[in-house]
PDB file of C-alpha atoms in Angstrom:
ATOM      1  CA  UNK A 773      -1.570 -12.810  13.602  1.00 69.00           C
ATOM      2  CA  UNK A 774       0.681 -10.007  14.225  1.00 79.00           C
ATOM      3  CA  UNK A 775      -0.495  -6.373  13.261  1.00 90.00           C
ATOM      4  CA  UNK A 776       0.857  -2.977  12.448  1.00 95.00           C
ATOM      5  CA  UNK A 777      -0.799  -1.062  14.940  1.00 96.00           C
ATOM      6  CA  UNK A 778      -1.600   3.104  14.262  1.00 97.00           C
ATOM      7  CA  UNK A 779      -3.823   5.929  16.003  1.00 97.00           C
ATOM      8  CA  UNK A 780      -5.876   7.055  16.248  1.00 97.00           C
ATOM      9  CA  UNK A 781      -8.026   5.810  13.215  1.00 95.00           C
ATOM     10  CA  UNK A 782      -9.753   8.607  12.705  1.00 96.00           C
ATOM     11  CA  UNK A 783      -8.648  12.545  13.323  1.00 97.00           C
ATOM     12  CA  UNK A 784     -10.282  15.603  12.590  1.00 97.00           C
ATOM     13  CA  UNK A 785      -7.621  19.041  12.849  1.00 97.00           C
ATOM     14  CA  UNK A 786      -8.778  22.648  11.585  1.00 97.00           C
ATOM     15  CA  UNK A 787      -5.945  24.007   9.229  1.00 96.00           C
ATOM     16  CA  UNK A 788      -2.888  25.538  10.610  1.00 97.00           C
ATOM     17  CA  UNK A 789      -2.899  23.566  13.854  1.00 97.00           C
ATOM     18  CA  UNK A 790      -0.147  20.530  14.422  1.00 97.00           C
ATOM     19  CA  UNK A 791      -1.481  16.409  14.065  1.00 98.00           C
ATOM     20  CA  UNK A 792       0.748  13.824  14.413  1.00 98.00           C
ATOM     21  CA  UNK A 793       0.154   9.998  13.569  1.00 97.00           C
ATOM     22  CA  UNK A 794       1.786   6.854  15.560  1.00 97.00           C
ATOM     23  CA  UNK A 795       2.869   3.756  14.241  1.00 97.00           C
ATOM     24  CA  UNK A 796       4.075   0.131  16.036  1.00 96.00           C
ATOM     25  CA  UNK A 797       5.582  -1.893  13.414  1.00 95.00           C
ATOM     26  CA  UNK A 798       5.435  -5.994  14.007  1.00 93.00           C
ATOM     27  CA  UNK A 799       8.159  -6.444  16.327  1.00 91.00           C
ATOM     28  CA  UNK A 800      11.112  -7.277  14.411  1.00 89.00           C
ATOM     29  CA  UNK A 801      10.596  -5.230  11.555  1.00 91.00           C
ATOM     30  CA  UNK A 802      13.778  -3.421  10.471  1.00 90.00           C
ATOM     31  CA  UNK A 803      11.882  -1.644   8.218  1.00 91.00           C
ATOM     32  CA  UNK A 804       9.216   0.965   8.482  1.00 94.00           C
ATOM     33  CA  UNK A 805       7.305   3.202   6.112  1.00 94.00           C
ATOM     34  CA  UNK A 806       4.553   5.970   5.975  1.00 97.00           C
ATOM     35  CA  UNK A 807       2.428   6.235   2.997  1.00 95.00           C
ATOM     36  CA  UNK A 808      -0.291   8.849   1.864  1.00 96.00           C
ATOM     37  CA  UNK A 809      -3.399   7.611  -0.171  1.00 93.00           C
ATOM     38  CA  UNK A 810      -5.637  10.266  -0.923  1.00 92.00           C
ATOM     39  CA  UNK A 811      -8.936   9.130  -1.533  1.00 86.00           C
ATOM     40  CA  UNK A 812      -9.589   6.743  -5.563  1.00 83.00           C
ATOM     41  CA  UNK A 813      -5.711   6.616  -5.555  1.00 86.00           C
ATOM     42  CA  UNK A 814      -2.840   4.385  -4.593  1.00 87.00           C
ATOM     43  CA  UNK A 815      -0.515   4.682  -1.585  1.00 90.00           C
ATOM     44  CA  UNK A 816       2.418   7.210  -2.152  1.00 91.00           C
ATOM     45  CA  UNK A 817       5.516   6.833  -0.296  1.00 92.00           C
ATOM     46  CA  UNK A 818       6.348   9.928   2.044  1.00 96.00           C
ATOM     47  CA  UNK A 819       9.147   8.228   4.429  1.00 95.00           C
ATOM     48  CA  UNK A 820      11.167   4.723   4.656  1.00 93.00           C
ATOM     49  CA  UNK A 821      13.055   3.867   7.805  1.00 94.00           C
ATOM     50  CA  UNK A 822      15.674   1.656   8.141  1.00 91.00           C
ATOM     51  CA  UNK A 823      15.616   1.293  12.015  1.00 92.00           C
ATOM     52  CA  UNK A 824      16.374   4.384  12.972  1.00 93.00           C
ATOM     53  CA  UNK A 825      17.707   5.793  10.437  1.00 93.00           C
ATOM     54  CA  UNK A 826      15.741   7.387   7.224  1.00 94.00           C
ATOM     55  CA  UNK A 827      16.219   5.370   4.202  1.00 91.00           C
ATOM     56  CA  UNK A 828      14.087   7.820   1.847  1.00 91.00           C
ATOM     57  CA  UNK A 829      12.413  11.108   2.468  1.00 94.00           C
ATOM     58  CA  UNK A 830      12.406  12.365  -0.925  1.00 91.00           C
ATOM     59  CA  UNK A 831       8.731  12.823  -1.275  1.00 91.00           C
ATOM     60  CA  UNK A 832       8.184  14.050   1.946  1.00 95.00           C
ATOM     61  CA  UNK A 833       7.225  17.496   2.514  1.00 94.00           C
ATOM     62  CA  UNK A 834       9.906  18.419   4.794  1.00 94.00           C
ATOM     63  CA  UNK A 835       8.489  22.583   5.283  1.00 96.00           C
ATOM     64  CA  UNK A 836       5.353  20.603   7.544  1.00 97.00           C
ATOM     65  CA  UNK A 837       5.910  17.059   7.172  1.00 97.00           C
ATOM     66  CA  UNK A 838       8.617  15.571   9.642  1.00 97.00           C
ATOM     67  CA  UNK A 839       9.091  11.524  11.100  1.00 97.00           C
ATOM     68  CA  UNK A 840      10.795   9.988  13.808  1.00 96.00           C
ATOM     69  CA  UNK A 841      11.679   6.660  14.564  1.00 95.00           C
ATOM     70  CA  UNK A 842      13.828   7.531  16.960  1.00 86.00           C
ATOM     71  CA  UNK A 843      14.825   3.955  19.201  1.00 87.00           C
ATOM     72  CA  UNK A 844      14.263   2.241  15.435  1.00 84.00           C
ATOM     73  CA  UNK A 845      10.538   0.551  16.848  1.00 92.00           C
ATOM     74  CA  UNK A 846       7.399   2.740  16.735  1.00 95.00           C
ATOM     75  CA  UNK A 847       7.033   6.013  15.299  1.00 97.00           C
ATOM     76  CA  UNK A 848       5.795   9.019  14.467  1.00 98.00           C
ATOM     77  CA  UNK A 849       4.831  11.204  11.518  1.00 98.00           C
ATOM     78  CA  UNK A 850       4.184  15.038  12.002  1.00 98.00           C
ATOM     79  CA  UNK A 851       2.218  17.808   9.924  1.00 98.00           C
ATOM     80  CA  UNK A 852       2.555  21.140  10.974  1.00 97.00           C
ATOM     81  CA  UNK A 853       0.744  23.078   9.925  1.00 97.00           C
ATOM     82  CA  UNK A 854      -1.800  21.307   8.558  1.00 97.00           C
ATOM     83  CA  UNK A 855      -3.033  22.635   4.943  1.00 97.00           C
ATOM     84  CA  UNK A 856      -6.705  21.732   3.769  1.00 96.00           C
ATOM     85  CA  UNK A 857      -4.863  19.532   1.152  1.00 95.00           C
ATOM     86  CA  UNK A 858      -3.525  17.264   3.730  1.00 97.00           C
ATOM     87  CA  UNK A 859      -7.122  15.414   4.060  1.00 97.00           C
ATOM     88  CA  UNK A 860      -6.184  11.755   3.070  1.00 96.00           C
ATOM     89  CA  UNK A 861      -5.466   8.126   4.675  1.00 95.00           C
ATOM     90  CA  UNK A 862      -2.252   7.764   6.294  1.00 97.00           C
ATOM     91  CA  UNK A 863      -0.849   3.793   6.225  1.00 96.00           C
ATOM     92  CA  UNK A 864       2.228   2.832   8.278  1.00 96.00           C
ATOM     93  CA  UNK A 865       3.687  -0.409   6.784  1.00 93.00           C
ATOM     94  CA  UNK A 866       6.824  -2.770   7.891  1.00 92.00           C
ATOM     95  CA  UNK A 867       8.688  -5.426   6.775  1.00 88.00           C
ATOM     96  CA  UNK A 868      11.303  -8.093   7.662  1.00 82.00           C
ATOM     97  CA  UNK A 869      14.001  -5.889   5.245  1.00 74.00           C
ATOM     98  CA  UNK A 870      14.341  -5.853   1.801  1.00 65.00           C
ATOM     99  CA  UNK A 871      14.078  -9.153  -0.415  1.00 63.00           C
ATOM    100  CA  UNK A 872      12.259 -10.997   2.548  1.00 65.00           C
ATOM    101  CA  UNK A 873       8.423 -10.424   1.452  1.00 64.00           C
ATOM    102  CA  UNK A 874       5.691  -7.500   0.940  1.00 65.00           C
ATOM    103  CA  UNK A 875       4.383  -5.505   3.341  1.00 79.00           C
ATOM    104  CA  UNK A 876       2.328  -5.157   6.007  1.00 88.00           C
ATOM    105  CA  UNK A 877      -0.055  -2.036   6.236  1.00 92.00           C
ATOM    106  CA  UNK A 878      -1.568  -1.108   9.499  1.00 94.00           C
ATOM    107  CA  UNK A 879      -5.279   0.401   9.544  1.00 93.00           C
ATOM    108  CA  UNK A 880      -4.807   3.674   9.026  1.00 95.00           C
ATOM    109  CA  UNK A 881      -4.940   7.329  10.326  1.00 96.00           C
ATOM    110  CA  UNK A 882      -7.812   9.088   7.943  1.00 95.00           C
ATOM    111  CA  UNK A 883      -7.193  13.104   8.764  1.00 97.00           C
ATOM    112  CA  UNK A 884      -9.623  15.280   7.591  1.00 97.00           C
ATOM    113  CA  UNK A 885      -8.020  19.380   7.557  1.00 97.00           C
ATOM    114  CA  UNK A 886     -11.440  21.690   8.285  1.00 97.00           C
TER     115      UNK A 886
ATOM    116  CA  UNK B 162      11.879   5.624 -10.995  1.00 78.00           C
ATOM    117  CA  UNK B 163       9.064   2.846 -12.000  1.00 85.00           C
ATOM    118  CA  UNK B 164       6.179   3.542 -13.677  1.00 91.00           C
ATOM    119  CA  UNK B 165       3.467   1.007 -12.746  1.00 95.00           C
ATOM    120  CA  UNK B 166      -0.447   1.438 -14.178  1.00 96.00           C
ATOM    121  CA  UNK B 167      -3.549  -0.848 -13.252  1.00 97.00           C
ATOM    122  CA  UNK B 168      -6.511  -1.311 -15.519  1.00 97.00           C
ATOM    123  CA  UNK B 169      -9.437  -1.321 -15.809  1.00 97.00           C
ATOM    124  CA  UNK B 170      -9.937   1.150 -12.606  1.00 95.00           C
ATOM    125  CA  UNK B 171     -13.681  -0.050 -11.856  1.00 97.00           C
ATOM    126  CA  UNK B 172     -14.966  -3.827 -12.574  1.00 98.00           C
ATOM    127  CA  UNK B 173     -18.138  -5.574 -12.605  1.00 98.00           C
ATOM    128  CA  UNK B 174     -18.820  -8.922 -12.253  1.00 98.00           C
ATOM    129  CA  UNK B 175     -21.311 -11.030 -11.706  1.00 98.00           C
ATOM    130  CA  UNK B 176     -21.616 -13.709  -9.064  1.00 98.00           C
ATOM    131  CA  UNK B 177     -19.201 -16.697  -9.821  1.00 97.00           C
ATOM    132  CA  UNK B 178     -17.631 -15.285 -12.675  1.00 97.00           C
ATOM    133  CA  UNK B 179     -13.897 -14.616 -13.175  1.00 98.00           C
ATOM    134  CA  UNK B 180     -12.078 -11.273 -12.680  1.00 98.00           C
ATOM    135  CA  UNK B 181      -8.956 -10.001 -14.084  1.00 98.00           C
ATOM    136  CA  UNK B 182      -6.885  -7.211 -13.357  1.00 98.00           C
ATOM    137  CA  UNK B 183      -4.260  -6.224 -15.121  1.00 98.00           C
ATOM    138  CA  UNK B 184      -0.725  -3.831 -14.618  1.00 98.00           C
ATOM    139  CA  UNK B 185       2.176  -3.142 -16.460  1.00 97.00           C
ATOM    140  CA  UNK B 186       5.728  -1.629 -15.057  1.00 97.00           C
ATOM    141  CA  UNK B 187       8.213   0.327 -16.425  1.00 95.00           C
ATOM    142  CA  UNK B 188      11.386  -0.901 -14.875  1.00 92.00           C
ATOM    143  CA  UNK B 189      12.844  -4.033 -15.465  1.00 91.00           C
ATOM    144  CA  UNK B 190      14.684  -3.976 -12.050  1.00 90.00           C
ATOM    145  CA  UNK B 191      11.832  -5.128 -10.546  1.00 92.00           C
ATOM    146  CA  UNK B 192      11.377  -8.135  -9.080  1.00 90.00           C
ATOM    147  CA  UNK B 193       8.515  -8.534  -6.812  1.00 90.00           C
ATOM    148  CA  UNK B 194       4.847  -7.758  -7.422  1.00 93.00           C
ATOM    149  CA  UNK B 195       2.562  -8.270  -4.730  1.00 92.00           C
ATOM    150  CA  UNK B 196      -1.241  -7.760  -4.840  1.00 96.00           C
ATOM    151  CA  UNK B 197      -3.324  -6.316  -2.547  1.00 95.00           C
ATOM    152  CA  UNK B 198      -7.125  -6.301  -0.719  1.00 96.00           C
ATOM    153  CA  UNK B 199      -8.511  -2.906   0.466  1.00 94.00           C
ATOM    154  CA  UNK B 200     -11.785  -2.722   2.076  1.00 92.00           C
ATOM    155  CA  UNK B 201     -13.297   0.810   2.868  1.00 86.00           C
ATOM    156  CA  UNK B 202     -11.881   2.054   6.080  1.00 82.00           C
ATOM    157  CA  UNK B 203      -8.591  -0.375   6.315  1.00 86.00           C
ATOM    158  CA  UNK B 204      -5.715  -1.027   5.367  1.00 89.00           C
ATOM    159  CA  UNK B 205      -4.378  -2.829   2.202  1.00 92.00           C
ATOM    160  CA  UNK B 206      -3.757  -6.690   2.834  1.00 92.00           C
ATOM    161  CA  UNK B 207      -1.393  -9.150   0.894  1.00 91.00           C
ATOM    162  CA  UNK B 208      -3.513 -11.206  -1.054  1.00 95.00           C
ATOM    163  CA  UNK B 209      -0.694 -13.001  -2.982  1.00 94.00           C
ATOM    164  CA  UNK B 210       2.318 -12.109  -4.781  1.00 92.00           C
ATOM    165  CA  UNK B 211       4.828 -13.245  -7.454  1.00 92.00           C
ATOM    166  CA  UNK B 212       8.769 -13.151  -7.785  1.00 89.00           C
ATOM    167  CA  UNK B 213      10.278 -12.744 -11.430  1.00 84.00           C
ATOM    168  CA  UNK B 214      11.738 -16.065 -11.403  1.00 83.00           C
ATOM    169  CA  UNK B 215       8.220 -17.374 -11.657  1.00 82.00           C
ATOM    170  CA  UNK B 216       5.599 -17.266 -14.412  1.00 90.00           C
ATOM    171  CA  UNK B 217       2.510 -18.170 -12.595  1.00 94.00           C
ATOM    172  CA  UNK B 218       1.252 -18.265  -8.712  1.00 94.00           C
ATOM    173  CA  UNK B 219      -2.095 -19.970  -7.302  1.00 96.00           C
ATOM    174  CA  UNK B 220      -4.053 -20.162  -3.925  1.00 94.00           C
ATOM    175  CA  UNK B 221      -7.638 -21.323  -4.152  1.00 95.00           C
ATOM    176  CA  UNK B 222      -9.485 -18.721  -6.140  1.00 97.00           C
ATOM    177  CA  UNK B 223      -6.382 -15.995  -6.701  1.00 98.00           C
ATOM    178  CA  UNK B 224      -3.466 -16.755  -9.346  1.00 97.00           C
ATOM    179  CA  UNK B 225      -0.938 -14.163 -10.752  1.00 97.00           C
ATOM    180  CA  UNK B 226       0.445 -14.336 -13.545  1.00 97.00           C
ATOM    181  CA  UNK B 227       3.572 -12.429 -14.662  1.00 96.00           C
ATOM    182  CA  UNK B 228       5.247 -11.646 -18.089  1.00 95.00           C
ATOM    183  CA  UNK B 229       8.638 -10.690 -17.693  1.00 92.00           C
ATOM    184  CA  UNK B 230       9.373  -9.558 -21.216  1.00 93.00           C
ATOM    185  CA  UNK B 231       6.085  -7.396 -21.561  1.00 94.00           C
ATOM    186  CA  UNK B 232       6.556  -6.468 -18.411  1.00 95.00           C
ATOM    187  CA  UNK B 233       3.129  -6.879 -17.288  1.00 95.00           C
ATOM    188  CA  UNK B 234       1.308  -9.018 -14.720  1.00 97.00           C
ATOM    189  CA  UNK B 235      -2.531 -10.198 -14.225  1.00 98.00           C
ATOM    190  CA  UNK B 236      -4.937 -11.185 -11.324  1.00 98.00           C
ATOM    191  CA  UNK B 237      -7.566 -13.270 -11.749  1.00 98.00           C
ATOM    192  CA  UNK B 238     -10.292 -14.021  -9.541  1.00 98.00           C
ATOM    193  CA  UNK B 239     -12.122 -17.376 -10.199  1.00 97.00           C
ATOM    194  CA  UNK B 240     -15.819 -18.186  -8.967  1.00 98.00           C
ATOM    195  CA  UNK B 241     -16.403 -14.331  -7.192  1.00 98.00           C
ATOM    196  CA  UNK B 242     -18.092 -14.204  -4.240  1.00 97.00           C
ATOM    197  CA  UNK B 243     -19.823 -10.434  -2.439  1.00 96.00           C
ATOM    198  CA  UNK B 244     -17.018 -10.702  -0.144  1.00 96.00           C
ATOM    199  CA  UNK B 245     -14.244 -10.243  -2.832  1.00 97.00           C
ATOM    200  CA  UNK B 246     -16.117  -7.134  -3.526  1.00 97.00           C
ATOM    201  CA  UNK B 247     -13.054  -4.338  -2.670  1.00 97.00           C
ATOM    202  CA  UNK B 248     -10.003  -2.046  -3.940  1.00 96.00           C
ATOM    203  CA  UNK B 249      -7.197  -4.299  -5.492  1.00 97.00           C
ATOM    204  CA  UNK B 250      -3.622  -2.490  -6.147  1.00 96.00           C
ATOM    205  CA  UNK B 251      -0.839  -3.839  -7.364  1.00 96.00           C
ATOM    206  CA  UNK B 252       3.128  -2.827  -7.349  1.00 93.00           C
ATOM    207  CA  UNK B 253       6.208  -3.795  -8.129  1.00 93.00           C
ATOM    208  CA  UNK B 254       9.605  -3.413  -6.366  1.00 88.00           C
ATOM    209  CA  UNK B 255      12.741  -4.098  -6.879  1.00 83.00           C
ATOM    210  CA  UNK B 256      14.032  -6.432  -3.973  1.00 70.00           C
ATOM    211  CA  UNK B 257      11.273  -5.098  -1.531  1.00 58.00           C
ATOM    212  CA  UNK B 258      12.726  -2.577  -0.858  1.00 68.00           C
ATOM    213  CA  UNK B 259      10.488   0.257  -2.448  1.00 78.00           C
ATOM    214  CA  UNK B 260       7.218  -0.474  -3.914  1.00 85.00           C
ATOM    215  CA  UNK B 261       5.382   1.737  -6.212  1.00 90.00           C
ATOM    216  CA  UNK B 262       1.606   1.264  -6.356  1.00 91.00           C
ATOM    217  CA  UNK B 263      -0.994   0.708  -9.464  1.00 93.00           C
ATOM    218  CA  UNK B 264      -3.831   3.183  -9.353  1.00 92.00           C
ATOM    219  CA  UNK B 265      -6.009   0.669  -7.963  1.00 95.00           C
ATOM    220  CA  UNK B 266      -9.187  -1.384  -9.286  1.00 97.00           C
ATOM    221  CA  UNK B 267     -12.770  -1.154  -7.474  1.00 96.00           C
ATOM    222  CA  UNK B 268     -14.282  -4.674  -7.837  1.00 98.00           C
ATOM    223  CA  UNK B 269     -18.087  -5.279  -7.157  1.00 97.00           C
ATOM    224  CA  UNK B 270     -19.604  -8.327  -7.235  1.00 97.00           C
ATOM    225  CA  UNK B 271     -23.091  -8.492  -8.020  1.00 96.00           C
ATOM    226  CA  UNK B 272     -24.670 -11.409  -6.132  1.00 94.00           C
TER     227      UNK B 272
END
C-alpha cells in the first residue's frame, strides 16, 4: 500500500535554532499539504501545494515558517527560529487533486522546542 | 470559512457495544466528510467517508451517516473491539480540496 513518507519521526531542537521537516507524497499526487496538530487537537492547515506551486499559505507563519516543493514531488517545511510554542506533530498529507478522495497523512514529524 | 465541531471529545464504551460520534458543519458548500483513525504516535488514517449525494455509508462495523439539511453527520461503531480504541476526527470539505478538522474524539474500549 503506498505511503506518505516524512522524517525524521521524532526531532528534538533548542529554541532559536533552524528544523526543517521532509515529506514524499504517493507518487502521483498533485497535491500536497502540511498540517500542525498540537497535542488533544485537530490538524490545522499551514500550507497546500498544488505541484509546485502554493495553493494556500494563509495560516502559515511566514516571519519563521517557510515550504518548498520546489520540482512539485517531495518537500520541505522550515521553522526558523524555532519558538517554544512550535512543540507539536507535523503531518504531510497528499491527494490525487481535488474531488478525487480524502487524504493521505504520512506518520509524522513530532518536534519538541527545549 | 467552515466551522466544523465533534462531540462528545472523550467516549467510553464497553466491549461490543456501539459508539457514536457525532459533528456538525457550518458551510453548506461542503461536500465530502471523511472520518479518520489516529493511534498515538501516527498519523490519521481514512476509515470511511461520505459524499453529500448520499445519506448513509457502511463497511463491516463503521457506517456514516449524513444529514444534509442539519448539516450534521454521525459515526457509529458496532460490536467495539480494544483495537478500535483511538482518536477519531472528522471534516468536511468542499470538493477535497480543503478540509477542516473536528476537534477530535478519544475512544476507549473497555474489554
Amino acid at each position: 500500500e503506498a505511503e506518505v513518507a516524512q522524517s525524521p519521526r521524532y526531532k528534538i531542537t533548542e529554541k532559536s535554532q533552524a528544523v526543517a521537516f521532509w515529506c514524499d507524497p504517493i507518487s502521483g499526487h498533485a497535491t500536497l499539504y502540511w498540517y500542525r496538530q498540537i497535542l488533544g487537537q485537530g490538524p490545522e492547515l499551514l500550507v497546500q501545494f498544488q505541484d509546485e506551486s502554493v495553493v494556500d499559505d494563509s495560516q502559515l507563519p511566514k516571519d519563521r515558517f517557510s515550504a518548498e516543493r520546489l520540482k512539485g514531488v517531495d518537500s520541505t517545511l522550515k521553522i526558523q527560529p524555532a519558538e517554544l510554542g512550535d512543540s507539536a506533530m507535523y503531518l504531510c498529507a497528499s491527494s490525487p487533486g481535488a474531488g478525487r478522495g480524502g487524504y493521505t497523512f504520512g506518520s509524522g514529524t513530532r518536534l519538541t522546542v527545549v | 470559512g467552515e466551522n466544523v465541531e465533534q462531540h462528545p471529545s472523550t467516549l467510553s464504551v464497553q466491549e461490543g457495544d456501539s459508539a457514536v460520534i457525532k459533528c456538525t458543519y457550518s458551510d453548506s458548500a461542503s461536500n465530502y466528510f471523511p472520518w479518520y483513525k489516529q493511534e498515538l504516535g501516527k498519523g490519521p488514517q481514512l476509515i470511511i467517508d461520505i459524499r453529500s449525494n448520499v445519506g448513509e455509508k457502511k463497511d463491516q462495523r463503521i457506517a456514516v451517516t449524513l444529514n444534509k439539511t442539519a448539516k450534521h453527520f454521525s459515526l457509529h461503531i458496532t460490536e467495539t473491539q480494544p483495537e478500535d480504541s483511538a482518536v477519531y476526527f472528522c471534516a468536511a470539505s468542499d470538493d477535497g480540496n480543503q478540509f477542516y478538522f473536528g476537534t477530535g474524539t478519544s475512544l476507549t474500549v473497555i474489554p
